[in-house]
Each structure stands twice: as C-alpha cells, then as structure tokens.
Amino acid sequence: MRQGEIMPIEMKVLMNHIYELQKGVRQMVLFTCPRQYETCTTKRLCSQNMDFVIQSAGKNNLNFYIGRKECLNAIRLIVTRPLNELSPEEDFILGAMLGYDLCAQCERYCERKGKCIDKFF
C-alpha cells in the first residue's frame, strides 16, 4: 500500500489480528479475504514474521490461518478440505483452537451430531 492510499477494511481487520497475536491475546486466528488481497496479506504477514497457512475458500476467497507453529501444524492435519466438509469433531477442534466460545462449540457439535440432550441425569 502506498502512503495516502485508503486501507481496505479487510486490511484493517488483518492489522488487528496481527496486533492481538503479537500481544498474546490469541494464539491463532482465521482471516478470510478476497483473493485479490493475497499478495498484500502475504507481504504484511511476512514483514511481521508471522507464520501462516493459506487455504482456498471458494472461488473468490482465501482463508489465512495465522498464529503459532504448533497450532498451524495441527491445522495442516485437521483442515484438509473446505470448512463446510469438516466432520463435527474437526469443526469442534477448529473452533476451540480459534478461541470460540466453548459452550457454543459444544452446542454446535451436539447439533451437528444430531444428539442434543436437554436432560441431566
């Protein structure tokens, strides 16, 4: 980006993710952006010494998993196909790794398994 050029909202989101990762607020983030920002995103991440994995997200978008190497190594093993094709277990693990609300992840998992139980024994 050149000085004086307006920064697209996607790049502002990326900068916030980088800030949170550098401050230790998060260990990993998932950043989805249009393919047109691949070069800009990659350059920014490399300039900040951030580790990342790129995955296609449909025809027009990319998913950037950004974070610690330990997390990214697990991502390479778990996320081997589009996110909508993940098993309920893989989806649960990914959500937990991204720091999503654990109770919401548990509820989502049970719904995806079709086994929601409202009674306690």
PDB file of C-alpha atoms in Angstrom, residues 1-88:
ATOM      1  CA  MET A   1       0.000   0.000   0.000  1.00  0.00           C
ATOM      2  CA  ARG A   2       1.262   3.441  -0.853  1.00  0.00           C
ATOM      3  CA  GLN A   3       1.212   6.318   1.596  1.00  0.00           C
ATOM      4  CA  GLY A   4      -2.028   8.274   1.329  1.00  0.00           C
ATOM      5  CA  GLU A   5      -3.873   5.273  -0.120  1.00  0.00           C
ATOM      6  CA  ILE A   6      -7.045   4.270   1.706  1.00  0.00           C
ATOM      7  CA  MET A   7      -6.691   0.943   3.508  1.00  0.00           C
ATOM      8  CA  PRO A   8      -9.479  -1.562   2.702  1.00  0.00           C
ATOM      9  CA  ILE A   9     -11.464  -2.827   5.686  1.00  0.00           C
ATOM     10  CA  GLU A  10     -10.014  -6.322   5.187  1.00  0.00           C
ATOM     11  CA  MET A  11      -6.508  -4.984   5.755  1.00  0.00           C
ATOM     12  CA  LYS A  12      -7.650  -3.148   8.902  1.00  0.00           C
ATOM     13  CA  VAL A  13      -9.037  -6.436  10.207  1.00  0.00           C
ATOM     14  CA  LEU A  14      -5.740  -8.148   9.379  1.00  0.00           C
ATOM     15  CA  MET A  15      -3.783  -5.478  11.250  1.00  0.00           C
ATOM     16  CA  ASN A  16      -5.999  -6.005  14.306  1.00  0.00           C
ATOM     17  CA  HIS A  17      -5.426  -9.777  14.117  1.00  0.00           C
ATOM     18  CA  ILE A  18      -1.657  -9.230  13.915  1.00  0.00           C
ATOM     19  CA  TYR A  19      -1.788  -6.907  16.922  1.00  0.00           C
ATOM     20  CA  GLU A  20      -3.737  -9.454  19.005  1.00  0.00           C
ATOM     21  CA  LEU A  21      -1.346 -12.262  18.040  1.00  0.00           C
ATOM     22  CA  GLN A  22       1.722 -10.186  18.870  1.00  0.00           C
ATOM     23  CA  LYS A  23       0.269  -9.173  22.246  1.00  0.00           C
ATOM     24  CA  GLY A  24      -0.601 -12.775  23.102  1.00  0.00           C
ATOM     25  CA  VAL A  25      -4.350 -12.162  23.216  1.00  0.00           C
ATOM     26  CA  ARG A  26      -4.759 -15.014  20.744  1.00  0.00           C
ATOM     27  CA  GLN A  27      -2.637 -17.971  19.709  1.00  0.00           C
ATOM     28  CA  MET A  28      -4.251 -18.336  16.284  1.00  0.00           C
ATOM     29  CA  VAL A  29      -6.741 -16.514  14.059  1.00  0.00           C
ATOM     30  CA  LEU A  30      -8.631 -17.289  10.885  1.00  0.00           C
ATOM     31  CA  PHE A  31      -8.589 -14.377   8.423  1.00  0.00           C
ATOM     32  CA  THR A  32     -10.781 -14.689   5.322  1.00  0.00           C
ATOM     33  CA  CYS A  33     -10.263 -12.229   2.488  1.00  0.00           C
ATOM     34  CA  PRO A  34     -10.826 -11.862  -1.255  1.00  0.00           C
ATOM     35  CA  ARG A  35      -8.150 -13.462  -3.433  1.00  0.00           C
ATOM     36  CA  GLN A  36      -7.172 -10.011  -4.698  1.00  0.00           C
ATOM     37  CA  TYR A  37      -5.563  -9.339  -1.284  1.00  0.00           C
ATOM     38  CA  GLU A  38      -3.390 -12.468  -1.263  1.00  0.00           C
ATOM     39  CA  THR A  39      -0.138 -10.703  -2.173  1.00  0.00           C
ATOM     40  CA  CYS A  40      -0.742  -7.777   0.178  1.00  0.00           C
ATOM     41  CA  THR A  41      -1.715 -10.101   3.034  1.00  0.00           C
ATOM     42  CA  THR A  42       1.250 -12.407   2.479  1.00  0.00           C
ATOM     43  CA  LYS A  43       3.686  -9.479   2.346  1.00  0.00           C
ATOM     44  CA  ARG A  44       2.271  -7.983   5.552  1.00  0.00           C
ATOM     45  CA  LEU A  45       2.443 -11.293   7.415  1.00  0.00           C
ATOM     46  CA  CYS A  46       5.996 -11.969   6.252  1.00  0.00           C
ATOM     47  CA  SER A  47       7.109  -8.437   7.201  1.00  0.00           C
ATOM     48  CA  GLN A  48       5.744  -9.070  10.725  1.00  0.00           C
ATOM     49  CA  ASN A  49       7.408 -12.519  10.927  1.00  0.00           C
ATOM     50  CA  MET A  50       4.019 -14.191  11.300  1.00  0.00           C
ATOM     51  CA  ASP A  51       3.591 -17.883  10.483  1.00  0.00           C
ATOM     52  CA  PHE A  52       0.539 -18.766   8.389  1.00  0.00           C
ATOM     53  CA  VAL A  53      -1.211 -21.376   6.261  1.00  0.00           C
ATOM     54  CA  ILE A  54      -3.331 -20.443   3.234  1.00  0.00           C
ATOM     55  CA  GLN A  55      -6.411 -22.396   2.139  1.00  0.00           C
ATOM     56  CA  SER A  56      -8.827 -21.767  -0.688  1.00  0.00           C
ATOM     57  CA  ALA A  57     -12.295 -20.674   0.465  1.00  0.00           C
ATOM     58  CA  GLY A  58     -14.404 -20.940  -2.655  1.00  0.00           C
ATOM     59  CA  LYS A  59     -13.721 -19.260  -5.979  1.00  0.00           C
ATOM     60  CA  ASN A  60     -13.180 -15.751  -4.704  1.00  0.00           C
ATOM     61  CA  ASN A  61     -11.767 -16.011  -1.167  1.00  0.00           C
ATOM     62  CA  LEU A  62      -8.834 -17.329   0.803  1.00  0.00           C
ATOM     63  CA  ASN A  63      -8.524 -18.427   4.419  1.00  0.00           C
ATOM     64  CA  PHE A  64      -5.336 -17.448   6.184  1.00  0.00           C
ATOM     65  CA  TYR A  65      -4.678 -19.351   9.411  1.00  0.00           C
ATOM     66  CA  ILE A  66      -2.203 -17.174  11.295  1.00  0.00           C
ATOM     67  CA  GLY A  67      -0.505 -17.999  14.553  1.00  0.00           C
ATOM     68  CA  ARG A  68       1.897 -20.173  16.457  1.00  0.00           C
ATOM     69  CA  LYS A  69       3.647 -23.004  14.653  1.00  0.00           C
ATOM     70  CA  GLU A  70       2.187 -25.643  16.995  1.00  0.00           C
ATOM     71  CA  CYS A  71      -1.336 -24.544  16.071  1.00  0.00           C
ATOM     72  CA  LEU A  72      -0.579 -24.340  12.362  1.00  0.00           C
ATOM     73  CA  ASN A  73       0.912 -27.835  12.369  1.00  0.00           C
ATOM     74  CA  ALA A  74      -2.392 -29.124  13.765  1.00  0.00           C
ATOM     75  CA  ILE A  75      -4.325 -27.087  11.175  1.00  0.00           C
ATOM     76  CA  ARG A  76      -2.370 -28.768   8.384  1.00  0.00           C
ATOM     77  CA  LEU A  77      -3.560 -32.140   9.702  1.00  0.00           C
ATOM     78  CA  ILE A  78      -7.159 -31.194  10.519  1.00  0.00           C
ATOM     79  CA  VAL A  79      -8.230 -28.783   7.788  1.00  0.00           C
ATOM     80  CA  THR A  80      -7.538 -30.818   4.660  1.00  0.00           C
ATOM     81  CA  ARG A  81     -10.724 -29.856   2.803  1.00  0.00           C
ATOM     82  CA  PRO A  82     -13.249 -26.978   2.734  1.00  0.00           C
ATOM     83  CA  LEU A  83     -14.559 -25.974   6.162  1.00  0.00           C
ATOM     84  CA  ASN A  84     -18.136 -26.976   5.335  1.00  0.00           C
ATOM     85  CA  GLU A  85     -16.894 -30.536   4.755  1.00  0.00           C
ATOM     86  CA  LEU A  86     -15.226 -30.937   8.161  1.00  0.00           C
ATOM     87  CA  SER A  87     -16.569 -33.634  10.454  1.00  0.00           C
ATOM     88  CA  PRO A  88     -18.330 -32.458  13.624  1.00  0.00           C
TER      89      PRO A  88
END
